[in-house]
Amino acid sequence: MTTTVADSIATTLHAYGVRYAFGLPGNDVLETIRACEAVGITFILAKAEPSAAFMADAVYQLTGAPAALIPALGPGIANAVSGIAGAAQERSAMIVLSGEMGTKQMGIYTHQIFDHVALCAPVTKYAAPLNPQRPAQQVAKALDIALSHPAGPVMLNAAADHTRAPAPQEPAFTPPRVLPAALPAEAAAAARALIEESRRPLALVGRSALKDGVPDPLRRFLEAWGMPFFATYKAKGVVDDGHPLCLGAVGLSPIVDQENQALLAEADLIVPIGFDPIELRDGWVDAWPAERACLAIDWAPATHRVFPLGTEAVGDLPTILGQLANDGAPRSVWPAERLDRLRAAVAHIVRPRTPETGISPAALFGAISDRADADWIMTVDVGSHRILANHVLRCRAPGQLMQSNGLGCMGYALPAAIGAQLVHPERPVVAIAGDGCTLMTLGEMAVAAERGLPIVLVVLNDASLSLIKLKQSKMRLDTKSVDFGAPRFDAIAQGFGAVGLRVETIGAFAEALDQAVRSRRFTIIDALVDPREYWEQM
């Protein structure tokens, strides 16, 4: 059998650790899909292109290896753009392999035809037509770019006759070996001096600390200096949320951040560690004065200018954290009473209320948190429920709570849960989504059912886009275009062959969750919640 250009592409993908491809096929990408499956890359037929991208995002977040997104030409790649943009702002490595009409029709044929590369260029790190004379080399180049810090999506657009053409002779391309970069001794001494001179240092831990090899050196660094820390939503669990130095999450709740930023103002040294402002609301612009001492530790220099960074220590994050760890007694002298007062204030903000009907969302998240151990993977969708969930759910392991916190794409939780369950079929995976988000991804219920994935999908059903409704209220606007007739999600579940459960009390929810996790069957819990407490929590 003739080796094709598509075979060269797939072989290179496999050498870079790609094991999953997601998409919806068109005749222009069938050869690419065939070649991927031939080398052991599993193709997952999604029901919508953005969902396919969210599945690929989850694979990268959990494994550190990129996944492929394979959309068809025209409407396929157009539909996929929101998911590709999501990968860009979630800092997820992904390779988009889009199809194109055959070269004989180019410049003349017009049906479903537009410039795919121009469409994707603003939301990718690299977008280009595939060179059929150097396919393996160009795929390796694209993946090198995708995996460089900060990671992100890349795109190659291939004409259908090019992928089917005989492959040229090329060497095998594999990922380069990157040697850890440490700080020079003089730079390490200067960075250590900043910490030694401080008495109230405060760390801000971000999603770049999720990479393999970072959590343990990070924990040792924080413990060695006795340095309390906040984490962004995606960085929750890099150090266990229950750790004595953990002060909780920052980023999107104005009310919670008011308490957090008050403590930040009392710090005499701010230490951002992999702290990417892509996760933060605009209240973090100029979050501290330029004269405040700051030591930013990251993989590469920052270019955002969202807040002043002062001194930057850049290179291999685990190595630098090891260089800067204190070998004596912890030096931080934050008053324990002050830190306890902060924790109590935040706990009061996100406490469960007692609704007249339905379930308190905070109580629901508390029930999930009480049951989740470090083996669970949780995904959460976008809206009021996600902001609250990040301040209630305790994460015990890095990356345990997966979410779209850069672009903030609705419809993320269920597709991400599918990607997570494919990677870890043995682990409990619980997806948490609002009713509006769930309506966007009903089709992916079929994917979970078809593949027998034992995902538990918890739908917070309040028949409203609660976050937008809340913002209308705070802006003193009439609440319009935010309420809708939510269906019976338990009945929909049964239509897909899943278990459907409907609950209206916190006791019934806890029992349903226990049953669903034990059953190892795809289960949808339709939880009727009272959204009114969001108004006090955000």
XYZ file of C-alpha atoms in Angstrom:
538
model
C 0.000 0.000 0.000
C 1.339 3.436 -0.953
C 2.407 5.617 1.949
C 0.609 8.925 1.631
C 1.251 12.445 2.850
C -1.459 11.804 5.447
C 0.562 8.816 6.703
C 3.592 11.075 7.195
C 1.423 13.517 9.119
C -0.001 10.798 11.352
C 3.374 9.185 12.018
C 4.782 12.513 13.191
C 1.738 13.186 15.350
C 2.203 9.810 17.025
C 5.900 10.509 17.637
C 4.876 13.655 19.523
C 2.523 11.717 21.787
C -0.762 12.434 19.993
C -3.138 9.579 20.812
C -6.562 11.156 20.196
C -8.157 13.060 17.356
C -11.596 14.639 17.544
C -13.894 16.037 14.912
C -16.617 15.536 12.357
C -15.474 14.118 9.018
C -15.957 15.501 5.547
C -14.643 13.915 2.384
C -11.678 16.327 2.434
C -10.288 14.895 5.720
C -11.119 11.194 5.355
C -7.548 10.296 4.343
C -6.175 12.134 7.390
C -8.547 10.274 9.703
C -7.655 6.927 8.118
C -3.944 7.588 8.544
C -4.375 8.609 12.194
C -6.272 5.438 13.019
C -3.668 3.342 11.190
C -0.896 4.483 13.564
C -2.982 4.081 16.733
C -4.521 7.526 17.103
C -8.135 7.058 18.160
C -10.612 9.227 16.266
C -13.626 10.330 18.302
C -16.705 11.382 16.375
C -18.081 14.416 18.209
C -21.475 15.928 17.510
C -20.302 19.545 17.201
C -16.930 21.021 16.319
C -16.524 23.292 19.385
C -17.179 20.259 21.584
C -14.497 18.327 19.705
C -12.026 21.119 20.509
C -13.005 21.065 24.200
C -12.380 17.306 24.259
C -8.929 17.883 22.765
C -8.268 20.621 25.326
C -9.046 18.214 28.171
C -6.636 15.615 26.780
C -3.789 18.122 26.786
C -4.657 19.445 30.240
C -4.515 15.919 31.683
C -1.606 14.415 29.754
C 0.606 17.257 28.556
C 0.412 15.721 25.070
C -1.429 17.538 22.294
C -4.512 16.139 20.620
C -5.684 16.708 17.055
C -8.834 18.487 15.936
C -9.950 17.410 12.464
C -12.755 19.587 11.073
C -14.117 19.435 7.543
C -13.820 22.351 5.154
C -16.107 25.370 5.158
C -18.737 25.121 7.891
C -16.668 22.546 9.766
C -13.677 24.796 10.379
C -15.979 27.812 10.844
C -17.889 26.016 13.602
C -14.633 24.963 15.251
C -13.238 28.471 15.679
C -14.739 29.094 19.129
C -13.143 25.883 20.391
C -9.804 26.771 18.776
C -9.937 30.235 20.350
C -10.706 28.506 23.641
C -7.537 26.426 23.325
C -5.562 29.610 22.659
C -6.787 31.269 25.850
C -6.657 28.087 27.937
C -3.007 27.685 26.861
C -3.695 24.209 25.438
C -1.508 22.613 22.798
C -3.666 21.340 19.922
C -3.079 20.745 16.231
C -5.930 21.561 13.876
C -5.791 19.562 10.651
C -8.393 21.122 8.403
C -9.296 19.941 4.932
C -9.530 21.886 1.711
C -10.854 21.261 -1.772
C -8.560 19.647 -4.338
C -6.029 21.886 -6.067
C -7.597 21.415 -9.492
C -10.633 23.448 -8.373
C -8.788 26.192 -6.485
C -9.446 29.699 -7.686
C -12.568 28.663 -9.589
C -14.879 26.568 -7.388
C -16.781 28.592 -4.761
C -19.181 26.321 -2.812
C -18.209 26.335 0.916
C -14.943 28.032 0.032
C -13.163 30.740 2.033
C -9.669 31.289 3.397
C -9.321 28.821 6.295
C -5.839 30.007 7.215
C -6.912 33.658 7.442
C -9.854 32.638 9.629
C -7.667 30.752 12.097
C -4.593 32.988 12.142
C -5.906 35.326 14.907
C -6.680 32.432 17.287
C -3.659 30.182 16.712
C 0.076 30.430 17.320
C 0.757 29.253 13.762
C -1.535 28.719 10.765
C -0.387 27.763 7.290
C -1.197 25.686 4.214
C 0.370 22.236 4.365
C 3.478 21.817 2.226
C 3.005 18.343 0.693
C 6.749 18.155 -0.102
C 7.672 18.437 3.616
C 4.602 17.254 5.550
C 6.384 15.541 8.458
C 8.825 18.417 8.905
C 6.026 20.997 8.880
C 3.913 19.012 11.346
C 6.928 18.785 13.668
C 7.429 22.541 13.345
C 3.782 23.186 14.127
C 3.858 20.931 17.195
C 7.083 22.527 18.451
C 5.289 25.883 18.296
C 2.148 24.481 19.932
C 4.110 23.067 22.872
C 6.370 26.077 23.469
C 5.410 28.299 26.406
C 2.673 29.349 26.580
C 1.170 26.363 24.804
C -1.604 26.880 22.280
C -3.274 25.671 19.088
C -1.684 25.506 15.645
C -3.358 24.844 12.312
C -2.375 23.220 9.022
C -4.762 23.355 6.082
C -4.354 20.529 3.574
C -5.826 20.154 0.113
C -7.598 16.824 -0.242
C -5.411 15.659 -3.140
C -2.274 16.579 -1.186
C -3.082 14.291 1.761
C -3.774 11.420 -0.679
C -0.555 11.989 -2.642
C 2.451 9.688 -2.217
C 4.623 10.745 0.708
C 8.056 12.228 -0.018
C 11.148 10.753 1.580
C 11.721 12.487 4.926
C 13.575 11.632 8.121
C 11.600 10.763 11.225
C 10.858 13.853 13.323
C 10.569 13.663 17.116
C 10.246 16.303 19.843
C 13.498 18.083 20.689
C 15.156 17.428 24.020
C 14.910 20.590 26.120
C 17.480 20.883 28.909
C 16.281 22.593 32.131
C 17.421 26.206 32.394
C 18.494 27.318 35.867
C 19.181 30.824 37.150
C 22.844 31.886 37.208
C 24.193 31.897 40.758
C 24.217 35.703 40.976
C 20.609 35.954 39.773
C 19.482 33.232 42.184
C 21.156 35.081 45.062
C 19.402 38.336 44.114
C 16.032 36.581 43.976
C 16.598 34.886 47.322
C 17.564 38.221 48.847
C 14.172 39.670 47.896
C 12.434 36.895 49.803
C 14.803 37.040 52.765
C 14.189 40.780 53.171
C 10.402 40.373 53.244
C 8.295 39.606 56.292
C 4.895 39.252 54.663
C 5.488 37.571 51.288
C 2.414 36.363 49.436
C 2.419 33.977 46.473
C -0.020 34.016 43.550
C -0.026 30.600 41.864
C -1.309 30.342 38.291
C -2.057 27.746 35.658
C 1.523 27.562 34.357
C 2.350 25.748 37.590
C 0.201 22.820 36.421
C 2.982 21.381 34.279
C 4.512 18.067 35.297
C 7.297 18.392 37.812
C 6.129 21.683 39.324
C 3.732 20.794 42.193
C 6.218 19.136 44.558
C 8.980 21.782 44.227
C 6.302 24.466 44.531
C 4.937 22.988 47.756
C 8.453 22.682 49.193
C 9.227 26.280 48.216
C 6.104 27.634 49.897
C 6.604 25.531 53.020
C 10.275 26.436 53.300
C 9.469 30.141 53.427
C 6.150 29.760 55.249
C 4.627 31.707 52.368
C 0.797 31.748 52.121
C -0.670 31.647 48.632
C -3.719 32.226 46.488
C -4.377 30.123 43.383
C -6.236 30.942 40.215
C -9.219 28.744 39.433
C -7.308 26.449 37.078
C -4.351 26.244 39.470
C -6.508 24.934 42.313
C -5.004 21.736 43.655
C -1.450 22.349 42.423
C -0.945 22.460 46.172
C -3.855 20.840 48.032
C -6.604 23.361 48.779
C -6.574 22.031 52.335
C -2.905 22.935 52.883
C -2.380 25.303 55.862
C -0.762 27.891 53.578
C -3.608 27.895 51.045
C -5.820 30.991 51.182
C -8.244 29.946 48.454
C -8.937 30.999 44.884
C -8.812 34.349 43.112
C -9.910 35.668 39.782
C -13.572 36.244 38.963
C -15.703 36.939 42.044
C -15.680 40.675 42.834
C -16.944 40.084 46.375
C -14.407 37.376 47.228
C -11.601 39.261 45.500
C -12.358 42.331 47.572
C -11.317 40.345 50.649
C -8.375 38.729 48.865
C -7.023 41.962 47.444
C -7.243 43.629 50.857
C -4.771 41.025 52.104
C -2.665 41.478 48.976
C -2.336 45.162 49.853
C -0.722 44.172 53.173
C 1.991 42.039 51.551
C 5.499 43.479 51.369
C 6.523 41.056 48.595
C 4.284 39.575 45.911
C 5.500 36.348 44.307
C 3.525 35.394 41.170
C 4.397 31.816 40.179
C 3.204 30.818 36.710
C 0.524 33.455 37.267
C -1.158 34.175 33.924
C -3.639 37.097 33.957
C -5.684 35.379 31.233
C -7.704 33.897 34.127
C -8.495 37.168 35.889
C -11.295 39.732 35.654
C -10.399 43.323 34.901
C -10.300 44.199 38.592
C -6.762 42.782 38.545
C -5.437 45.420 36.158
C -2.804 47.404 38.128
C -3.610 45.188 41.107
C -0.643 46.520 43.095
C 1.545 49.633 42.771
C 4.721 49.533 40.730
C 6.825 50.309 43.793
C 5.635 47.136 45.592
C 8.374 44.503 45.702
C 7.550 41.688 43.287
C 9.391 38.535 42.247
C 7.700 36.753 39.333
C 8.778 33.165 38.683
C 7.767 31.631 35.342
C 8.837 29.662 32.295
C 9.396 32.750 30.141
C 9.321 36.547 30.472
C 5.855 38.083 30.733
C 4.635 40.488 28.069
C 1.145 41.336 29.331
C 1.721 44.449 31.505
C -1.570 43.744 33.293
C 0.207 44.303 36.606
C 3.821 45.258 37.392
C 6.207 42.354 37.916
C 9.368 44.061 39.144
C 11.928 41.246 39.076
C 11.410 38.177 36.893
C 13.113 34.804 37.396
C 12.514 32.786 34.226
C 13.504 29.341 33.071
C 12.683 25.811 34.160
C 10.135 26.380 36.909
C 10.877 23.313 39.074
C 14.609 24.003 38.898
C 14.237 27.665 39.863
C 11.889 26.852 42.742
C 14.504 24.413 44.015
C 17.223 27.057 43.716
C 15.152 29.535 45.712
C 13.918 27.220 48.451
C 14.876 28.287 51.972
C 17.095 25.805 53.813
C 16.489 27.357 57.216
C 13.428 27.973 59.363
C 10.386 29.569 57.655
C 10.712 33.358 57.844
C 7.222 34.641 57.036
C 5.563 36.393 59.964
C 2.034 36.791 58.686
C -0.223 36.943 61.767
C -2.210 33.710 61.911
C -5.233 35.678 63.086
C -5.177 37.800 59.929
C -5.115 34.775 57.627
C -7.867 33.062 59.623
C -9.979 36.213 59.388
C -9.670 36.157 55.606
C -10.676 32.499 55.405
C -13.668 33.119 57.654
C -14.791 36.109 55.584
C -14.695 34.114 52.342
C -16.415 31.108 53.940
C -19.215 33.423 55.071
C -19.619 34.843 51.553
C -19.937 31.411 49.903
C -21.932 29.714 52.677
C -25.082 27.793 51.698
C -28.323 29.693 52.144
C -31.663 28.107 52.959
C -33.842 28.384 49.865
C -37.611 28.310 50.006
C -37.661 25.764 47.178
C -34.967 23.818 45.395
C -31.355 23.307 46.347
C -28.729 25.788 47.494
C -25.968 25.752 44.839
C -23.344 26.214 47.566
C -24.749 23.223 49.455
C -24.688 21.183 46.237
C -21.013 21.991 45.653
C -20.303 21.223 49.289
C -21.845 17.781 48.867
C -19.655 17.116 45.835
C -16.554 18.379 47.638
C -17.233 16.187 50.669
C -17.239 13.091 48.441
C -14.458 13.892 45.982
C -11.080 12.374 46.718
C -7.845 12.993 44.830
C -8.799 10.373 42.232
C -11.873 12.263 41.028
C -11.772 14.483 37.951
C -14.306 17.294 37.903
C -15.235 19.597 35.055
C -17.307 22.732 35.463
C -19.046 24.901 32.901
C -19.349 28.678 32.628
C -21.696 30.897 34.630
C -22.555 31.869 38.180
C -22.294 28.256 39.269
C -18.661 28.025 38.135
C -17.534 31.074 40.076
C -19.178 29.790 43.232
C -17.933 26.237 42.669
C -14.326 27.416 42.594
C -14.687 28.820 46.104
C -16.460 25.777 47.550
C -14.974 22.712 45.857
C -11.757 21.522 47.469
C -9.163 20.298 44.987
C -6.758 17.712 46.317
C -4.678 17.176 43.175
C -3.330 19.349 40.354
C -5.781 19.976 37.523
C -8.601 18.231 39.354
C -11.167 20.913 38.442
C -11.123 21.465 34.680
C -12.765 24.536 33.182
C -12.655 27.177 30.493
C -11.265 30.088 32.499
C -9.413 31.940 29.755
C -11.992 32.438 27.023
C -14.834 31.245 29.261
C -16.653 29.079 26.710
C -20.130 27.854 27.603
C -20.695 24.207 26.761
C -17.282 23.083 28.026
C -18.034 20.732 30.923
C -19.539 17.696 29.203
C -17.098 17.567 26.250
C -14.169 18.048 28.641
C -15.530 15.238 30.815
C -15.629 12.988 27.741
C -11.987 13.781 27.001
C -11.074 13.162 30.647
C -12.898 9.839 30.813
C -11.221 8.651 27.601
C -7.808 9.399 29.112
C -8.692 7.930 32.532
C -11.438 5.316 32.062
C -10.918 3.990 35.598
C -11.439 7.286 37.468
C -14.693 8.929 38.535
C -15.465 11.914 36.289
C -18.132 14.391 37.406
C -19.234 17.208 35.094
C -21.049 20.212 36.570
C -23.033 22.425 34.203
C -25.813 24.958 34.196
C -28.938 24.262 32.208
C -28.026 26.821 29.525
C -24.605 25.224 29.030
C -26.132 21.755 28.893
C -28.563 22.806 26.176
C -25.566 23.797 24.050
C -24.041 20.310 24.154
C -26.949 17.876 24.250
C -25.487 16.012 21.281
C -22.366 15.051 23.222
C -24.568 12.983 25.519
C -24.683 10.590 22.577
C -20.868 10.348 22.563
C -20.790 9.445 26.259
C -23.552 6.889 25.755
C -22.076 5.379 22.581
C -18.717 4.793 24.243
C -20.117 3.612 27.556
C -18.389 6.384 29.500
C -19.517 6.385 33.154
C -19.592 10.181 33.437
C -21.845 11.785 36.037
C -23.330 15.006 34.656
C -24.843 17.295 37.293
C -27.155 19.886 35.706
C -27.980 22.927 37.855
C -31.469 23.627 36.585
C -32.820 27.113 37.293
C -34.343 27.907 33.859
C -32.166 30.988 33.500
C -28.818 32.407 32.428
C -28.184 33.361 36.034
C -24.875 35.183 35.622
C -26.245 37.521 32.955
C -29.421 38.007 34.955
C -27.311 38.931 37.981
C -25.330 41.460 35.951
C -28.529 43.007 34.595
C -29.769 43.374 38.147
C -26.542 45.003 39.384
C -26.675 47.410 36.422
C -30.285 48.252 37.362
C -31.543 46.917 34.028
C -34.711 44.966 33.401
C -34.009 41.245 33.350
C -34.803 40.332 29.777
C -33.792 37.533 27.414
C -32.300 35.417 30.194
C -35.174 33.150 31.278
C -36.225 30.098 29.307
C -38.169 26.895 29.613
C -35.662 24.346 30.835
C -36.547 20.767 29.880
C -36.533 17.644 32.024
C -32.904 16.653 31.704
C -33.595 13.355 33.443
C -36.041 12.467 30.665
C -33.534 13.526 28.003
C -30.966 11.269 29.664
C -33.216 8.279 29.239
C -33.560 9.071 25.550
C -29.800 8.661 25.195
C -29.799 5.422 27.178
C -28.324 7.063 30.263
C -29.634 6.989 33.809
C -31.718 10.088 34.541
C -32.377 11.326 38.082
C -34.277 14.461 39.143
C -33.731 15.926 42.612
C -35.165 18.912 44.497
C -33.493 18.639 47.933
C -29.890 18.499 49.054
C -30.462 15.132 50.704
C -31.863 13.668 47.505
C -28.942 15.108 45.543
C -26.344 13.580 47.862
C -28.045 10.191 47.579
C -28.273 10.480 43.776
C -24.589 11.440 43.493
C -23.499 8.477 45.607
C -25.643 6.152 43.509
C -24.350 7.576 40.232
C -20.667 7.331 41.146
C -21.093 3.759 42.411
C -23.031 2.608 39.353
C -20.257 3.314 36.809
C -22.955 4.214 34.286
C -23.479 7.438 32.378
C -25.846 9.345 34.660
C -27.477 12.754 34.434
C -28.676 14.344 37.663
C -31.225 17.078 37.002
C -30.862 19.233 40.137
C -33.411 21.992 40.671
C -31.521 24.844 42.312
C -32.461 28.227 43.723
C -30.185 30.838 42.089
C -30.983 33.708 44.467
C -27.953 33.152 46.666
C -25.685 34.013 43.712
C -26.685 37.662 44.190
C -25.005 37.729 47.619
C -22.010 35.679 46.550
C -21.057 37.664 43.477
